[in-house]
Amino acid sequence: MAMQTSAYDGNPHIGMFARANEALVLLPLGAHPKFVRAADALGARRIAATVASSNLIGIFCALNSHGIVVPSFAEEEEKGFFKGLGLNVCVLPSMFAAVGNNICANDKGAIVNPDIPAHWRKKIGECLHVEAVPASIAGYKTVGSACIATNKGFAAHNRANDEEMEMLRSVFGVQGANATVNMGSPFIGLGVVANSKGCMMGEATSGFESSRIMNALGME
């Protein structure tokens, strides 16, 4: 499986700026060619886009192969663009605007901030064609920042306990492991962009961390 390290304008927290599923990777408009080339590790179609007129794609959306969840202030043109890519679109209210921090999903399941009401969890699940399960990881409700999941594995906050790890295995239907990224950050979702074919990691990630993440994602 392919792996690349990169940064977005010098920022190693690349999960803030990109998001991927099995078929495509969403990248900021005007991203540096080096960052764009690193995305080739994912073996997916590269799509230049914005969400809510922002380059913070990873913060403002959650994505799997079936759909995308965006905040209420996403532009109509953006929602139409994503529908044109064959994705269902779900719009969350502004109180959960940092959608990518509040949802972590693969094609088998999703975990969401437990403060998201049940009727919105249902809408998320319908959009992504999975069950959306309320959860926290290592005391954090922003589960999308504390975990990343693909159809082959997941990597979670290094302080996620055994009970939480078992819950993640059940929801995502794959094995996983605790990990850190970018020289000790436990917020894996902010430092990694991945699908089942490959991954990008922040350029500050150590060799030990990258090996741990690759193993957690079922790529070694």
Coordinates of C-alpha atoms in Angstrom, one line a residue:
M1 CA 0.0 0.0 0.0
A2 CA 1.2 3.5 -0.8
M3 CA 2.1 6.2 1.8
Q4 CA 3.2 9.7 1.5
T5 CA 4.0 12.5 4.0
S6 CA 3.2 16.1 3.2
A7 CA 2.1 19.4 4.5
Y8 CA -0.4 22.0 3.4
D9 CA 1.4 25.4 3.2
G10 CA 3.8 24.2 5.9
N11 CA 1.0 22.8 8.1
P12 CA 1.5 19.1 8.9
H13 CA -2.1 18.8 10.1
I14 CA -3.2 17.8 6.6
G15 CA -6.5 16.2 7.7
M16 CA -7.8 19.7 8.1
F17 CA -7.5 20.3 4.4
A18 CA -8.4 17.1 2.6
R19 CA -10.8 14.2 2.8
A20 CA -11.0 10.9 0.9
N21 CA -13.2 7.9 0.1
E22 CA -12.5 4.9 -2.0
A23 CA -13.0 6.7 -5.3
L24 CA -12.0 10.3 -4.8
V25 CA -9.9 12.7 -2.7
L26 CA -11.1 16.2 -2.1
L27 CA -8.3 18.7 -2.2
P28 CA -8.2 22.5 -1.7
L29 CA -8.4 24.7 -4.8
G30 CA -4.9 26.0 -5.7
A31 CA -3.1 23.5 -3.5
H32 CA 0.6 23.3 -4.0
P33 CA 1.5 20.6 -6.7
K34 CA 3.6 18.8 -4.1
F35 CA 0.6 18.3 -1.9
V36 CA -1.5 17.3 -4.8
R37 CA 1.1 14.7 -5.9
A38 CA 1.2 13.3 -2.4
A39 CA -2.5 12.5 -2.7
D40 CA -1.7 10.0 -5.5
A41 CA -0.9 7.6 -2.6
L42 CA -4.6 7.2 -2.2
G43 CA -5.1 5.8 -5.6
A44 CA -8.2 7.9 -6.1
R45 CA -9.5 10.6 -8.4
R46 CA -8.2 14.0 -7.3
I47 CA -10.9 16.6 -7.0
A48 CA -10.2 20.3 -6.4
A49 CA -13.0 21.7 -4.2
T50 CA -14.1 24.0 -1.4
V51 CA -16.6 23.4 1.4
A52 CA -18.3 26.5 2.8
S53 CA -16.1 28.5 0.5
S54 CA -13.1 27.3 2.6
N55 CA -10.0 25.3 2.0
L56 CA -10.6 23.6 5.3
I57 CA -12.2 20.6 3.6
G58 CA -11.3 18.1 6.3
I59 CA -12.8 20.3 9.0
F60 CA -16.1 21.1 7.2
C61 CA -17.1 17.7 5.8
A62 CA -17.3 14.0 6.6
L63 CA -17.2 11.5 3.7
N64 CA -17.6 7.9 2.7
S65 CA -18.3 6.2 -0.6
H66 CA -22.0 6.9 -0.4
G67 CA -22.3 10.5 0.8
I68 CA -20.9 13.7 2.2
V69 CA -22.0 15.6 5.3
V70 CA -21.5 19.4 5.2
P71 CA -22.4 22.4 7.4
S72 CA -25.5 24.6 6.9
F73 CA -23.4 27.4 5.4
A74 CA -22.1 25.2 2.6
E75 CA -22.8 26.9 -0.7
E76 CA -25.6 25.6 -3.0
E77 CA -23.1 25.3 -5.8
E78 CA -20.9 23.1 -3.6
K79 CA -23.8 20.8 -2.7
G80 CA -24.7 20.5 -6.3
F81 CA -21.1 19.8 -7.2
F82 CA -20.9 16.9 -4.7
K83 CA -24.2 15.5 -5.9
G84 CA -22.7 15.6 -9.4
L85 CA -20.0 13.3 -8.1
G86 CA -22.6 10.8 -7.2
L87 CA -22.7 11.5 -3.5
N88 CA -25.7 11.9 -1.2
V89 CA -25.5 15.2 0.6
C90 CA -26.6 15.8 4.2
V91 CA -26.5 19.3 5.8
L92 CA -25.9 19.7 9.5
P93 CA -26.9 22.7 11.6
S94 CA -24.3 25.3 12.3
M95 CA -23.8 24.2 16.0
F96 CA -22.0 21.2 14.5
A97 CA -20.3 23.1 11.7
A98 CA -16.9 21.4 12.2
V99 CA -18.5 18.3 10.6
G100 CA -15.2 16.5 10.0
N101 CA -14.3 16.8 13.7
N102 CA -17.8 15.6 14.7
I103 CA -18.1 12.5 12.5
C104 CA -15.8 9.6 11.6
A105 CA -17.0 7.1 9.0
N106 CA -16.1 4.3 6.7
D107 CA -18.4 2.4 4.4
K108 CA -19.5 0.1 7.2
G109 CA -20.4 2.5 10.1
A110 CA -20.0 5.9 11.6
I111 CA -19.4 7.4 15.0
V112 CA -20.7 10.9 15.8
N113 CA -20.4 13.5 18.5
P114 CA -22.9 12.3 21.2
D115 CA -24.3 15.8 21.4
I116 CA -25.8 15.5 17.9
P117 CA -29.5 14.8 18.4
A118 CA -31.0 11.4 17.3
H119 CA -32.9 12.8 14.4
W120 CA -29.7 14.3 12.9
R121 CA -27.9 11.0 13.5
K122 CA -30.6 9.3 11.5
K123 CA -30.1 11.8 8.6
I124 CA -26.3 11.2 8.7
G125 CA -26.9 7.5 8.6
E126 CA -29.2 7.8 5.7
C127 CA -26.8 9.9 3.8
L128 CA -23.8 7.6 4.4
H129 CA -25.8 4.4 4.2
V130 CA -24.5 3.3 7.7
E131 CA -25.6 3.4 11.3
A132 CA -24.4 6.6 13.0
V133 CA -23.5 5.7 16.6
P134 CA -23.0 8.4 19.3
A135 CA -19.6 8.0 20.9
S136 CA -16.7 9.7 22.5
I137 CA -13.0 8.8 22.4
A138 CA -10.5 9.3 25.2
G139 CA -13.0 11.8 26.7
Y140 CA -13.3 13.8 23.5
K141 CA -16.7 14.2 21.8
T142 CA -15.0 15.4 18.6
V143 CA -14.5 11.9 17.4
G144 CA -13.6 12.8 13.9
S145 CA -10.4 14.5 15.1
A146 CA -9.6 11.6 17.4
C147 CA -10.0 8.8 14.9
I148 CA -9.6 7.9 11.2
A149 CA -11.3 4.8 9.6
T150 CA -11.1 3.1 6.3
N151 CA -12.6 -0.1 5.0
K152 CA -9.4 -2.0 6.1
G153 CA -8.7 -0.5 9.5
F154 CA -8.8 2.4 11.9
A155 CA -6.3 4.5 14.0
A156 CA -7.5 6.1 17.2
H157 CA -6.3 8.5 19.9
N158 CA -3.5 6.9 21.8
R159 CA -5.6 7.2 25.0
A160 CA -8.7 5.4 23.7
N161 CA -9.3 2.7 26.2
D162 CA -10.1 -1.0 25.6
E163 CA -13.8 -0.5 25.7
E164 CA -13.7 2.3 23.2
M165 CA -11.4 0.3 20.9
E166 CA -13.8 -2.6 21.0
M167 CA -16.7 -0.3 20.2
L168 CA -14.8 1.1 17.2
R169 CA -14.1 -2.4 15.9
S170 CA -17.8 -3.2 16.1
V171 CA -19.0 0.0 14.4
F172 CA -16.4 0.1 11.6
G173 CA -16.3 -3.7 11.1
V174 CA -12.5 -3.7 11.0
Q175 CA -9.5 -4.0 13.3
G176 CA -7.5 -1.0 14.5
A177 CA -5.0 0.3 16.9
N178 CA -4.1 3.4 19.0
A179 CA -1.6 5.7 17.4
T180 CA -0.2 9.3 17.2
V181 CA 0.8 11.5 14.3
N182 CA 3.1 14.5 13.8
M183 CA 5.5 13.7 16.6
G184 CA 3.1 12.9 19.3
S185 CA -0.3 14.4 18.4
P186 CA -3.1 12.0 19.4
F187 CA -5.5 13.7 17.1
I188 CA -5.1 11.2 14.2
G189 CA -8.0 12.6 12.2
L190 CA -6.2 16.0 11.9
G191 CA -3.0 14.5 10.7
V192 CA -3.9 11.7 8.3
V193 CA -5.9 11.4 5.1
A194 CA -6.6 7.8 4.1
N195 CA -8.6 5.2 2.2
S196 CA -8.1 1.4 1.9
K197 CA -5.6 1.9 -0.9
G198 CA -3.1 4.3 0.8
C199 CA -2.7 7.3 3.0
M200 CA -1.1 10.7 3.5
M201 CA 0.4 11.7 6.8
G202 CA 1.6 15.0 8.1
E203 CA 5.3 15.5 7.3
A204 CA 6.2 15.8 11.0
T205 CA 5.2 12.2 11.5
S206 CA 8.0 10.0 12.7
G207 CA 9.0 6.6 11.2
F208 CA 7.7 4.8 14.2
E209 CA 4.4 6.7 14.0
S210 CA 3.9 6.0 10.3
S211 CA 4.6 2.3 10.8
R212 CA 2.0 2.2 13.6
I213 CA -0.6 4.1 11.6
M214 CA 0.0 1.9 8.5
N215 CA -0.5 -1.2 10.6
A216 CA -3.6 0.2 12.3
L217 CA -5.1 0.9 8.9
G218 CA -4.4 -2.6 7.7
M219 CA -1.8 -1.5 5.2
E220 CA 1.2 -3.6 6.5

